[in-house]
Coordinates of C-alpha atoms and ligand atoms in Angstrom, one line a residue:
M1 CA 3.8 8.8 4.1
V2 CA -0.1 8.0 6.0
F3 CA 0.5 4.8 8.7
T4 CA -1.6 2.6 9.9
R5 CA -0.9 -0.7 11.5
C6 CA -4.5 -2.7 9.1
A7 CA -6.3 -4.7 10.8
A8 CA -6.0 -6.8 13.8
A9 CA -7.8 -9.7 11.2
D10 CA -5.7 -8.9 9.3
Y11 CA -2.3 -11.5 10.8
D12 CA -5.3 -13.6 12.5
S13 CA -5.8 -14.6 9.3
F14 CA -2.4 -14.6 8.1
A15 CA -1.6 -17.5 11.1
K16 CA -5.2 -18.9 10.3
L17 CA -3.8 -19.5 6.7
G18 CA -0.5 -21.5 8.1
C19 CA 1.7 -19.1 8.9
D20 CA 2.5 -19.8 12.1
G21 CA 4.5 -16.7 14.3
W22 CA 2.3 -13.9 11.8
S23 CA -0.9 -13.2 14.2
W24 CA -1.8 -9.7 15.7
Q25 CA -0.3 -11.0 18.7
D26 CA 2.7 -12.1 17.5
V27 CA 3.4 -9.3 14.9
L28 CA 2.6 -6.2 18.0
P29 CA 6.2 -5.5 19.3
Y30 CA 7.1 -5.6 16.0
F31 CA 4.3 -2.7 15.6
L32 CA 5.6 -1.1 19.0
K33 CA 9.8 -1.7 18.0
M34 CA 9.4 0.1 15.4
E35 CA 7.2 4.0 16.9
N36 CA 8.4 6.6 18.4
N37 CA 4.7 7.9 18.5
I38 CA 4.8 11.9 19.3
S39 CA 1.5 12.8 19.3
P40 CA -0.6 13.2 22.4
K41 CA -3.3 11.8 22.5
F42 CA -1.4 8.6 22.6
A43 CA 1.4 9.6 24.9
N44 CA 0.0 7.2 27.8
S45 CA -1.7 4.5 24.9
P46 CA 0.4 1.2 25.5
L47 CA -1.2 0.6 22.3
H48 CA 2.5 2.9 20.9
K49 CA 4.9 4.1 22.4
V50 CA 8.2 6.2 21.8
G51 CA 12.0 5.7 21.2
G52 CA 11.2 3.7 18.1
P53 CA 13.4 4.5 14.8
L54 CA 10.8 5.2 12.8
T55 CA 8.0 8.7 14.1
V56 CA 5.1 9.0 13.8
S57 CA 2.3 12.2 14.0
N58 CA -1.4 12.9 13.7
H59 CA -0.7 16.6 11.5
E60 CA -1.6 17.8 15.0
S61 CA -0.3 21.2 14.2
C62 CA -1.9 21.5 10.3
C63 CA -5.3 18.6 10.7
T64 CA -8.0 21.1 8.9
Q65 CA -11.2 21.6 9.8
A66 CA -12.9 19.5 7.5
A67 CA -11.0 16.4 8.2
K68 CA -12.7 16.5 12.2
D69 CA -16.4 17.5 10.4
F70 CA -14.8 14.3 8.3
V71 CA -14.6 12.2 11.4
Q72 CA -18.1 13.7 12.7
A73 CA -20.0 12.7 10.0
G74 CA -18.8 8.7 10.8
V75 CA -19.8 9.4 13.8
E76 CA -23.6 11.0 12.4
L77 CA -24.2 8.1 10.2
G78 CA -23.2 5.7 13.2
Y79 CA -19.5 4.7 12.8
K80 CA -17.0 4.9 16.4
E81 CA -14.0 7.3 16.0
V82 CA -10.8 4.8 15.9
D83 CA -7.3 5.1 16.1
V84 CA -6.1 3.3 13.3
M85 CA -3.1 1.4 14.4
S86 CA -4.5 -0.2 17.4
G87 CA -5.9 -2.6 14.9
Q88 CA -9.6 -2.0 15.5
I89 CA -10.1 -0.5 12.4
I90 CA -13.8 -0.3 11.8
G91 CA -15.0 2.8 11.6
F92 CA -13.6 6.8 11.2
G93 CA -10.4 8.5 12.5
D94 CA -7.6 10.7 11.6
F95 CA -4.7 9.4 9.4
P96 CA -0.8 8.7 11.3
C97 CA 1.5 9.7 9.1
S98 CA 5.7 8.8 9.5
V99 CA 6.8 11.8 9.6
D100 CA 8.5 14.4 11.9
R101 CA 8.1 16.9 14.7
F102 CA 10.1 19.0 11.9
G103 CA 7.5 18.0 8.8
R104 CA 10.2 15.8 7.4
R105 CA 9.9 12.2 6.2
S106 CA 10.8 9.1 8.5
S107 CA 11.5 7.1 5.7
T108 CA 13.2 3.7 6.0
A109 CA 16.2 5.7 5.1
R110 CA 16.5 7.8 7.1
C111 CA 15.4 6.6 9.9
Y112 CA 16.8 2.8 10.0
I113 CA 20.0 2.9 7.5
H114 CA 21.6 6.5 7.7
P115 CA 22.3 5.1 12.5
A116 CA 23.7 2.4 11.0
Q117 CA 25.8 3.3 8.2
T118 CA 28.8 3.6 10.5
R119 CA 29.1 -0.5 11.5
R120 CA 31.9 -1.9 10.6
N121 CA 29.2 -5.4 9.5
L122 CA 27.7 -2.8 7.1
T123 CA 28.5 -2.5 3.6
V124 CA 25.7 -0.1 1.0
L125 CA 26.2 0.2 -2.1
C126 CA 23.7 2.6 -3.6
D127 CA 23.5 2.6 -7.9
S128 CA 23.4 -1.3 -7.6
H129 CA 21.3 -3.8 -9.7
V130 CA 21.6 -7.0 -8.6
T131 CA 19.9 -9.6 -11.5
K132 CA 21.4 -12.9 -10.5
I133 CA 21.5 -15.3 -7.3
D134 CA 23.8 -18.7 -8.2
I135 CA 23.1 -21.3 -6.6
K136 CA 25.2 -25.0 -6.1
D137 CA 23.9 -27.2 -5.3
K138 CA 20.3 -25.5 -4.4
R139 CA 22.3 -23.7 -1.9
V140 CA 23.5 -20.4 -2.3
I141 CA 25.9 -19.6 -3.2
G142 CA 27.1 -15.7 -4.4
V143 CA 24.9 -12.5 -5.7
R144 CA 25.8 -11.0 -9.3
Y145 CA 25.2 -7.1 -9.5
L146 CA 25.5 -3.7 -11.8
R147 CA 27.7 -1.8 -10.0
N148 CA 28.4 1.8 -13.1
G149 CA 27.1 -0.9 -15.9
K150 CA 29.8 -3.3 -14.2
E151 CA 29.3 -7.2 -13.3
N152 CA 29.6 -7.8 -9.7
Y153 CA 30.0 -10.3 -7.4
A154 CA 29.3 -11.0 -4.2
N155 CA 29.8 -14.4 -2.1
V156 CA 27.5 -15.1 0.4
N157 CA 28.9 -17.1 3.0
K158 CA 25.8 -18.0 5.4
E159 CA 22.4 -16.4 3.6
A160 CA 21.1 -14.2 1.1
V161 CA 17.8 -12.2 1.8
V162 CA 16.0 -10.6 -1.2
C163 CA 13.8 -6.9 -0.7
G164 CA 12.9 -6.0 -4.4
G165 CA 9.3 -5.9 -3.3
A166 CA 6.1 -7.3 -4.9
V167 CA 7.6 -6.7 -8.2
N168 CA 10.9 -7.4 -8.3
S169 CA 11.3 -10.0 -5.8
P170 CA 10.1 -12.6 -7.9
Q171 CA 11.4 -11.3 -10.4
I172 CA 14.2 -11.8 -9.3
L173 CA 14.0 -15.3 -7.6
M174 CA 12.9 -16.5 -11.3
L175 CA 15.8 -14.6 -13.4
S176 CA 17.8 -16.9 -10.6
G177 CA 16.0 -20.1 -11.4
I178 CA 12.6 -19.8 -9.0
G179 CA 9.8 -19.4 -10.3
P180 CA 7.3 -21.6 -12.6
K181 CA 9.3 -24.2 -14.1
A182 CA 7.3 -23.5 -17.5
H183 CA 7.0 -19.9 -17.3
L184 CA 11.3 -20.6 -16.8
G185 CA 10.9 -23.1 -19.6
E186 CA 9.7 -20.4 -22.0
L187 CA 12.4 -18.2 -21.4
G188 CA 15.8 -20.6 -21.3
I189 CA 15.8 -20.4 -17.5
A190 CA 16.8 -23.7 -15.8
C191 CA 15.1 -24.8 -13.3
I192 CA 16.1 -24.8 -9.9
A193 CA 13.0 -24.8 -7.8
D194 CA 9.2 -25.5 -9.2
L195 CA 7.1 -22.1 -7.4
P196 CA 4.5 -20.3 -7.4
V197 CA 6.4 -16.9 -7.9
G198 CA 5.1 -13.9 -9.4
K199 CA 1.9 -15.3 -8.6
N200 CA -1.2 -14.2 -6.3
L201 CA -0.1 -10.2 -7.4
Q202 CA -2.8 -8.1 -5.3
D203 CA -3.1 -4.2 -5.5
H204 CA -5.7 -2.1 -3.9
S205 CA -7.5 0.7 -6.1
A206 CA -9.5 3.4 -5.6
I207 CA -11.0 6.6 -7.5
Q208 CA -11.5 9.9 -6.8
I209 CA -14.9 11.5 -5.7
K210 CA -14.6 15.0 -6.2
A211 CA -15.9 18.0 -4.9
K212 CA -16.4 21.8 -5.3
V213 CA -17.7 23.2 -2.0
R214 CA -18.5 26.8 -0.4
P215 CA -15.9 29.2 -0.8
G216 CA -14.1 30.3 2.3
T217 CA -14.8 27.7 4.3
D218 CA -12.3 25.5 5.9
V219 CA -10.4 23.4 2.8
L220 CA -7.3 23.8 1.0
T221 CA -6.1 24.3 -2.0
L222 CA -2.8 24.1 -4.1
D223 CA -1.7 27.6 -5.1
K224 CA -1.7 28.3 -0.5
I225 CA -0.2 24.1 0.8
A226 CA 2.6 23.3 3.1
F227 CA 5.5 21.6 0.6
Q228 CA 5.4 19.1 3.7
H229 CA 1.3 18.7 4.2
N230 CA 0.5 15.3 4.0
V231 CA -3.0 16.4 1.7
I232 CA -4.5 12.4 3.9
E233 CA -5.7 13.2 7.4
A234 CA -8.8 11.1 7.9
T235 CA -9.4 8.0 6.5
A236 CA -12.1 5.6 7.2
F237 CA -12.3 1.9 7.0
V238 CA -16.0 0.0 7.1
Q239 CA -17.6 -3.1 6.0
T240 CA -20.3 -2.3 3.0
G241 CA -22.2 -5.4 3.4
L242 CA -21.2 -7.0 0.2
E243 CA -20.2 -9.9 1.8
T244 CA -21.0 -11.5 5.5
D245 CA -19.3 -13.0 7.6
I246 CA -15.5 -11.0 6.5
P247 CA -13.6 -10.1 9.3
W248 CA -12.0 -7.0 8.0
P249 CA -13.4 -3.7 6.4
D250 CA -14.0 -4.1 2.4
M251 CA -13.8 -0.3 2.0
Q252 CA -11.5 2.5 2.5
L253 CA -11.9 5.9 2.5
H254 CA -9.0 8.4 2.1
F255 CA -9.6 11.8 3.0
T256 CA -8.5 14.8 1.7
P257 CA -9.8 19.2 2.3
V258 CA -8.2 19.8 -1.2
F259 CA -9.7 19.7 -4.8
E260 CA -6.5 18.2 -7.2
P261 CA -4.1 16.6 -3.3
F262 CA -1.1 14.7 -5.5
G263 CA -0.3 18.2 -8.3
V264 CA -2.6 19.3 -11.2
G265 CA 0.7 17.3 -13.3
V266 CA 0.2 13.7 -11.3
T267 CA -4.1 14.5 -11.0
S268 CA -3.4 14.2 -15.2
I269 CA -2.1 11.3 -15.5
H270 CA -5.1 8.9 -14.8
E271 CA -7.4 10.9 -17.0
L272 CA -5.2 11.4 -20.4
N273 CA -6.5 7.8 -21.0
S274 CA -9.8 9.7 -22.2
P275 CA -9.8 13.1 -22.8
E276 CA -13.7 14.5 -23.5
M277 CA -13.8 13.2 -19.8
L278 CA -12.0 16.1 -19.4
P279 CA -15.7 19.0 -18.9
Y280 CA -17.0 15.8 -17.2
L281 CA -14.7 15.8 -14.5
G282 CA -13.6 20.0 -14.0
Y283 CA -10.5 19.6 -16.4
D284 CA -11.7 21.7 -19.0
I285 CA -9.7 24.3 -16.9
T286 CA -5.6 25.4 -16.7
D287 CA -3.4 24.2 -14.2
E288 CA -3.4 27.1 -12.7
E289 CA -7.5 27.0 -12.0
R290 CA -7.2 24.2 -11.1
M291 CA -4.5 24.7 -8.5
K292 CA -7.3 27.0 -7.1
I293 CA -10.5 25.5 -7.1
E294 CA -11.8 24.7 -2.7
G295 CA -12.9 21.3 -3.1
I296 CA -12.5 18.0 -0.8
T297 CA -11.8 15.2 -3.0
I298 CA -12.5 11.5 -1.1
F299 CA -11.1 8.3 -2.5
P300 CA -12.6 4.7 -2.5
T301 CA -10.3 2.7 -1.8
L302 CA -10.8 -1.6 -2.2
L303 CA -9.2 -3.1 0.7
H304 CA -9.6 -7.1 -0.7
P305 CA -10.0 -7.6 -4.4
R306 CA -11.3 -11.4 -5.6
S307 CA -9.0 -10.4 -8.3
V308 CA -5.2 -11.9 -8.6
G309 CA -3.0 -11.2 -11.8
E310 CA 0.5 -11.9 -11.6
I311 CA 4.4 -10.8 -12.3
R312 CA 5.9 -12.6 -15.0
L313 CA 9.2 -11.8 -16.8
R314 CA 9.1 -10.8 -20.1
S315 CA 12.6 -11.8 -21.1
S316 CA 15.8 -13.6 -19.6
A317 CA 17.3 -10.3 -19.6
P318 CA 17.9 -9.0 -16.1
L319 CA 17.8 -5.2 -17.1
D320 CA 14.3 -5.9 -19.0
D321 CA 11.5 -4.9 -16.8
P322 CA 8.9 -7.8 -15.6
I323 CA 5.6 -8.1 -16.8
I324 CA 3.1 -7.0 -14.3
D325 CA -0.3 -8.0 -15.1
Y326 CA -2.7 -6.5 -12.3
Q327 CA -6.0 -8.2 -14.3
Y328 CA -7.0 -5.0 -11.8
Y329 CA -11.8 -5.6 -11.9
S330 CA -11.5 -8.4 -13.5
D331 CA -13.8 -10.3 -11.0
P332 CA -17.4 -8.1 -11.0
H333 CA -18.0 -8.1 -7.5
D334 CA -15.4 -6.1 -6.9
A335 CA -16.6 -2.9 -8.9
K336 CA -19.6 -3.3 -7.0
V337 CA -17.6 -2.7 -3.7
M338 CA -15.8 0.6 -5.1
V339 CA -19.8 1.5 -5.7
E340 CA -20.5 1.6 -2.3
G341 CA -18.0 3.0 -1.7
I342 CA -19.2 5.8 -3.6
R343 CA -22.1 5.9 -2.3
L344 CA -21.1 6.3 1.6
V345 CA -18.4 9.2 0.1
K346 CA -22.0 10.6 -0.5
R347 CA -23.8 9.9 2.2
V348 CA -20.5 11.7 4.1
F349 CA -21.3 15.3 2.5
E350 CA -24.9 14.8 3.0
T351 CA -24.4 14.4 6.3
N352 CA -25.5 17.0 9.0
S353 CA -21.2 18.3 10.1
M354 CA -20.6 18.4 6.8
A355 CA -23.4 20.9 5.8
K356 CA -21.5 23.7 5.8
Y357 CA -19.0 23.0 3.0
E358 CA -22.7 22.4 0.6
A359 CA -20.1 20.5 -1.3
R360 CA -21.1 19.6 -5.2
I361 CA -19.7 16.1 -6.4
L362 CA -18.4 16.5 -10.1
D363 CA -20.7 14.2 -12.4
L364 CA -19.2 11.0 -12.5
K365 CA -22.3 10.7 -15.5
L366 CA -19.7 8.5 -18.6
P367 CA -20.0 10.7 -21.9
G368 CA -23.1 8.7 -24.1
S369 CA -23.8 6.4 -20.7
K370 CA -28.0 5.4 -20.8
H371 CA -27.7 5.2 -17.5
D372 CA -28.1 7.7 -14.5
A373 CA -25.0 9.2 -13.3
W374 CA -26.0 7.5 -10.1
S375 CA -26.9 3.9 -12.4
Q376 CA -24.8 0.9 -10.2
E377 CA -24.2 0.3 -14.7
N378 CA -23.2 4.2 -14.7
L379 CA -21.4 3.7 -10.9
E380 CA -19.7 0.3 -12.1
E381 CA -18.3 1.9 -15.5
F382 CA -17.3 4.4 -14.0
V383 CA -14.8 2.9 -11.3
R384 CA -13.1 0.5 -14.6
H385 CA -12.8 3.7 -16.3
F386 CA -10.8 5.1 -13.3
A387 CA -9.8 3.3 -10.5
W388 CA -6.3 4.3 -10.0
T389 CA -3.4 2.1 -8.0
L390 CA -2.6 3.2 -4.9
Y391 CA 0.5 1.5 -6.2
H392 CA 0.7 -1.2 -2.4
P393 CA 1.7 -4.6 -4.7
I394 CA 1.7 -7.7 -2.5
G395 CA 1.8 -11.4 -2.4
T396 CA 3.4 -12.3 -5.7
C397 CA 6.3 -14.2 -3.1
K398 CA 4.1 -15.6 -0.1
M399 CA 4.5 -18.2 2.7
G400 CA 2.2 -20.4 4.1
A401 CA 1.4 -24.1 5.1
A402 CA 4.6 -26.8 4.0
N403 CA 1.0 -28.4 2.8
D404 CA 0.0 -25.0 0.4
Q405 CA 1.2 -25.2 -3.3
T406 CA 0.8 -21.3 -4.0
A407 CA 2.9 -20.8 -1.3
V408 CA 6.9 -19.5 -2.1
L409 CA 7.8 -19.3 0.6
D410 CA 8.1 -21.0 5.0
P411 CA 6.5 -19.3 7.3
Q412 CA 10.2 -18.5 8.7
L413 CA 10.1 -16.7 5.3
R414 CA 12.9 -18.9 4.0
V415 CA 13.1 -19.5 -0.5
R416 CA 11.2 -23.4 0.0
G417 CA 13.7 -26.4 -2.2
V418 CA 17.2 -24.1 -1.8
K419 CA 19.5 -23.3 1.3
G420 CA 19.9 -20.0 2.0
L421 CA 17.7 -17.9 0.6
R422 CA 15.2 -15.2 1.9
V423 CA 12.6 -13.0 0.8
V424 CA 12.0 -9.8 3.8
D425 CA 8.8 -7.7 1.7
A426 CA 5.8 -6.9 1.4
S427 CA 5.8 -9.8 -1.7
I428 CA 5.4 -11.9 1.0
M429 CA 2.0 -11.3 2.7
P430 CA -0.4 -14.5 1.7
H431 CA -3.5 -11.7 1.4
L432 CA -3.6 -8.0 1.2
V433 CA -4.3 -6.3 4.3
S434 CA -6.7 -4.0 5.0
G435 CA -5.1 -0.7 4.3
N436 CA -2.2 1.2 3.8
T437 CA 1.6 -1.4 3.2
N438 CA 4.2 0.9 3.8
C439 CA 3.9 -0.1 8.0
P440 CA 2.7 -3.7 7.2
S441 CA 5.9 -4.0 5.1
I442 CA 8.5 -2.4 8.4
M443 CA 7.2 -5.0 10.5
I444 CA 7.7 -7.1 7.9
G445 CA 11.5 -6.3 7.4
E446 CA 11.7 -6.2 12.2
R447 CA 9.8 -9.9 12.6
G448 CA 12.5 -10.7 9.0
A449 CA 16.0 -9.0 11.0
D450 CA 14.6 -11.5 14.8
L451 CA 13.9 -14.8 12.1
I452 CA 17.9 -14.1 10.6
K453 CA 18.9 -13.7 14.3
R454 CA 17.5 -16.4 16.1
D455 CA 19.0 -18.9 13.3
H456 CA 22.7 -17.6 13.4
K457 CA 21.7 -18.3 17.4
N458 CA 20.2 -21.9 16.7
A459 CA 23.2 -21.6 13.9
K460 CA 20.6 -22.5 11.4
L461 CA 22.2 -21.2 8.6
Ligands
LIG501 C1 4.2 6.6 -4.7 C2 3.9 5.3 -3.7 C3 3.6 6.4 -2.6 C4 2.5 5.1 -1.6 N1 2.5 6.2 -0.6 C5 1.8 5.4 0.9 C6 1.0 6.1 1.3 O1 1.3 7.0 1.7 N2 1.9 5.3 2.7 C7 1.5 3.6 2.8 O2 2.0 3.1 4.0 N3 2.4 3.2 2.0 C8 2.6 4.2 0.8 N4 2.9 3.9 -1.2 C9 2.9 1.7 -0.5 C10 4.8 1.6 -0.2 O3 5.6 2.6 0.0 C11 5.4 0.2 0.0 O4 4.2 -0.8 0.5 C12 6.2 -0.4 0.4 O5 7.4 0.7 -0.5 C13 6.3 -1.8 0.4 O6 8.3 -2.0 1.2 P1 8.9 -2.9 0.2 O7 10.5 -3.7 0.7 O8 7.7 -4.2 -0.4 O9 9.9 -2.9 -0.9 P2 10.6 -0.9 -1.9 O10 10.2 -0.1 -1.1 O11 9.4 -0.7 -2.5 O12 11.7 -1.4 -2.3 C14 12.3 -1.7 -2.7 C15 13.8 -1.9 -3.4 O13 14.0 -2.8 -3.1 C16 15.1 -2.1 -5.1 N5 15.5 -3.2 -5.9 C17 14.2 -3.9 -6.8 N6 14.6 -4.4 -7.4 C18 16.0 -4.3 -7.6 C19 17.6 -5.0 -8.1 N7 17.5 -6.0 -8.8 N8 18.1 -4.7 -7.0 C20 18.8 -3.2 -6.6 N9 17.4 -3.5 -5.7 C21 16.2 -3.8 -6.5 C22 13.9 -0.7 -5.4 O14 14.5 -0.1 -5.9 C23 14.1 -0.7 -3.9 O15 14.6 0.6 -2.6 C24 3.8 4.3 -2.0 C25 4.5 3.2 -2.7 C26 3.9 4.7 -3.6 C27 5.2 4.0 -5.0

């Protein structure tokens, strides 16, 4: 996975919103605690650490010249070259990834759970589905779950910690009677705590801008790429200027030296909505032919969308999928930011640093459109048509200050109005961070663990 701590300003904003203990200075120790950075260039950096559970590397062994040229293109355009783990991320830089020296993914399962598996105070039950948290007199007393189709029950003596992610944590809470009273009432679920659970759903969306390049340059083709290669080799964080006085970047570029960064089968899914677009996007050829195309794909990513959605229950049945209503691009500002990202990609390809690739961006004109391909009207429509999720949902059990009516949790991640219940995952973020959400989610896990230990020590539970 690509790995960034995102912007220091993201966490400073959490703190300003009343989430005490979540400023950049507060969370940096947890980012450092998790890290085993094996990049020689960060060996002496105070912003990196060796010896943590999760190995982070910088593609040194396999990074293409094309990625280095992309970073130089940024410098040519007047941006700084940055370490995207430093918190000060506006600029262009390599993209670290959570991959070890053997090319294996440093997942949280491998780095945290496997080493702890023999502890006497830990039991891991796979293939188990939590269906409800039992609450009596506003205190959690147990957790119901299905295992191999059978109903099971775990007593809770101290507290339950929900970590189902931004889609399923709100689902579990709502199934248990914690959520918007009116919505729960519609489904016949008795409301124990009337809280805005499931609201504030935010996600990063992106759009692939593909270019074919001159044959024989240093890019990769899908038929030859190493299996473990993390194709997103470089990134950029910029301010489009559409919003003044923002403390963070509003646009991220993901750089891949590949025409089909996600594999032909996967990419096709995004195109299936509109078969008439296939020739325009250069997909009117076989998958085998597409795997051999030499190209570069850069995807602009909307970092701080104004469009906000929600998670709702479909029914009171715990195995029914919840309704995921993202409301992407419902606010017109979001498409405008994305268009600025597309225009930046064009400027990157036009730099001297990228000239040798002779990049030809595929035609972005929508079929039947009266507008030019690079007109604002066409590009905004193109964005609405082709933007896809980067799978970064957050915010559905947000934390906040005591007087914040939109918050579900207090800054110690405790569910308001219910004793013995916490949420610790990406759903707790008050708003999106400026970048990919895995590293911030692991930080939330580290900090959540500390908050729990502290409360146990102080016997607050
Ligand atoms: C395809 C994909 C690629 C991604 N790539 C990147 C990347 O390269 N870099 C990056 O920074 N981020 C990436 N992300 C985002 C990143 O994975 C998430 O931000 C992060 O995993 C969120 O962590 P979480 O703990 O909140 O939720 P999750 O990691 O989703 O963990 C939730 C867990 O709860 C379990 N669960 C849910 N409901 C129940 C239930 N009822 N009972 C029992 N268990 C349940 C789920 O099975 C899951 O294991 C990617 C996401 C996806 C989907």
